[in-house]
């Protein structure tokens, strides 16, 4: 399962610095998650670290594939 960052993103970078697989990068306006790299933090954490450290509630959402 992958995740997506919505327009509420403040571009603080907290999600990028905590992603263990480097799936998050700075986009033209907000940060973006590469769904091909995102592995739901499997093997690193029980919960997605991007969601855990993001200061904006509900900014990072699971996307259905």
GROMACS .gro file of C-alpha atoms in nm:
model
   65
    1UNK     CA    1   0.000   0.000   0.000
    2UNK     CA    2   0.132   0.343  -0.082
    3UNK     CA    3   0.056   0.688   0.049
    4UNK     CA    4  -0.006   1.032  -0.096
    5UNK     CA    5   0.055   1.379   0.044
    6UNK     CA    6  -0.233   1.622  -0.001
    7UNK     CA    7  -0.241   2.000  -0.055
    8UNK     CA    8  -0.244   2.067   0.321
    9UNK     CA    9   0.133   1.996   0.315
   10UNK     CA   10   0.339   2.282   0.460
   11UNK     CA   11   0.663   2.151   0.302
   12UNK     CA   12   0.832   2.119   0.640
   13UNK     CA   13   1.024   1.807   0.530
   14UNK     CA   14   0.959   1.600   0.842
   15UNK     CA   15   0.816   1.316   0.634
   16UNK     CA   16   1.115   1.306   0.397
   17UNK     CA   17   1.373   1.291   0.673
   18UNK     CA   18   1.198   0.995   0.838
   19UNK     CA   19   1.129   0.782   0.530
   20UNK     CA   20   1.352   0.471   0.555
   21UNK     CA   21   1.329   0.390   0.182
   22UNK     CA   22   1.373   0.745   0.044
   23UNK     CA   23   1.032   0.737  -0.123
   24UNK     CA   24   0.956   1.101  -0.037
   25UNK     CA   25   1.100   1.397  -0.223
   26UNK     CA   26   1.034   1.767  -0.258
   27UNK     CA   27   0.798   1.838  -0.545
   28UNK     CA   28   0.735   2.170  -0.719
   29UNK     CA   29   0.488   2.284  -0.451
   30UNK     CA   30   0.460   2.011  -0.186
   31UNK     CA   31   0.640   1.690  -0.099
   32UNK     CA   32   0.550   1.379  -0.300
   33UNK     CA   33   0.566   1.006  -0.232
   34UNK     CA   34   0.691   0.768  -0.500
   35UNK     CA   35   0.434   0.487  -0.486
   36UNK     CA   36   0.684   0.253  -0.653
   37UNK     CA   37   0.926   0.292  -0.362
   38UNK     CA   38   0.686   0.328  -0.069
   39UNK     CA   39   0.652  -0.003   0.115
   40UNK     CA   40   0.439   0.112   0.411
   41UNK     CA   41   0.759   0.108   0.623
   42UNK     CA   42   0.750  -0.272   0.629
   43UNK     CA   43   1.050  -0.401   0.817
   44UNK     CA   44   1.112  -0.060   0.976
   45UNK     CA   45   0.802   0.037   1.172
   46UNK     CA   46   0.456  -0.092   1.255
   47UNK     CA   47   0.306   0.236   1.134
   48UNK     CA   48   0.414   0.459   0.844
   49UNK     CA   49   0.680   0.695   0.974
   50UNK     CA   50   0.575   0.975   0.739
   51UNK     CA   51   0.230   0.984   0.901
   52UNK     CA   52   0.378   0.954   1.248
   53UNK     CA   53   0.606   1.256   1.210
   54UNK     CA   54   0.390   1.479   0.989
   55UNK     CA   55   0.267   1.777   1.196
   56UNK     CA   56  -0.040   1.828   0.974
   57UNK     CA   57  -0.333   1.599   1.066
   58UNK     CA   58  -0.454   1.381   0.777
   59UNK     CA   59  -0.204   1.533   0.533
   60UNK     CA   60  -0.074   1.190   0.434
   61UNK     CA   61  -0.337   0.945   0.316
   62UNK     CA   62  -0.328   0.582   0.211
   63UNK     CA   63  -0.408   0.535  -0.157
   64UNK     CA   64  -0.582   0.227  -0.286
   65UNK     CA   65  -0.405   0.052  -0.571
   0.00000   0.00000   0.00000
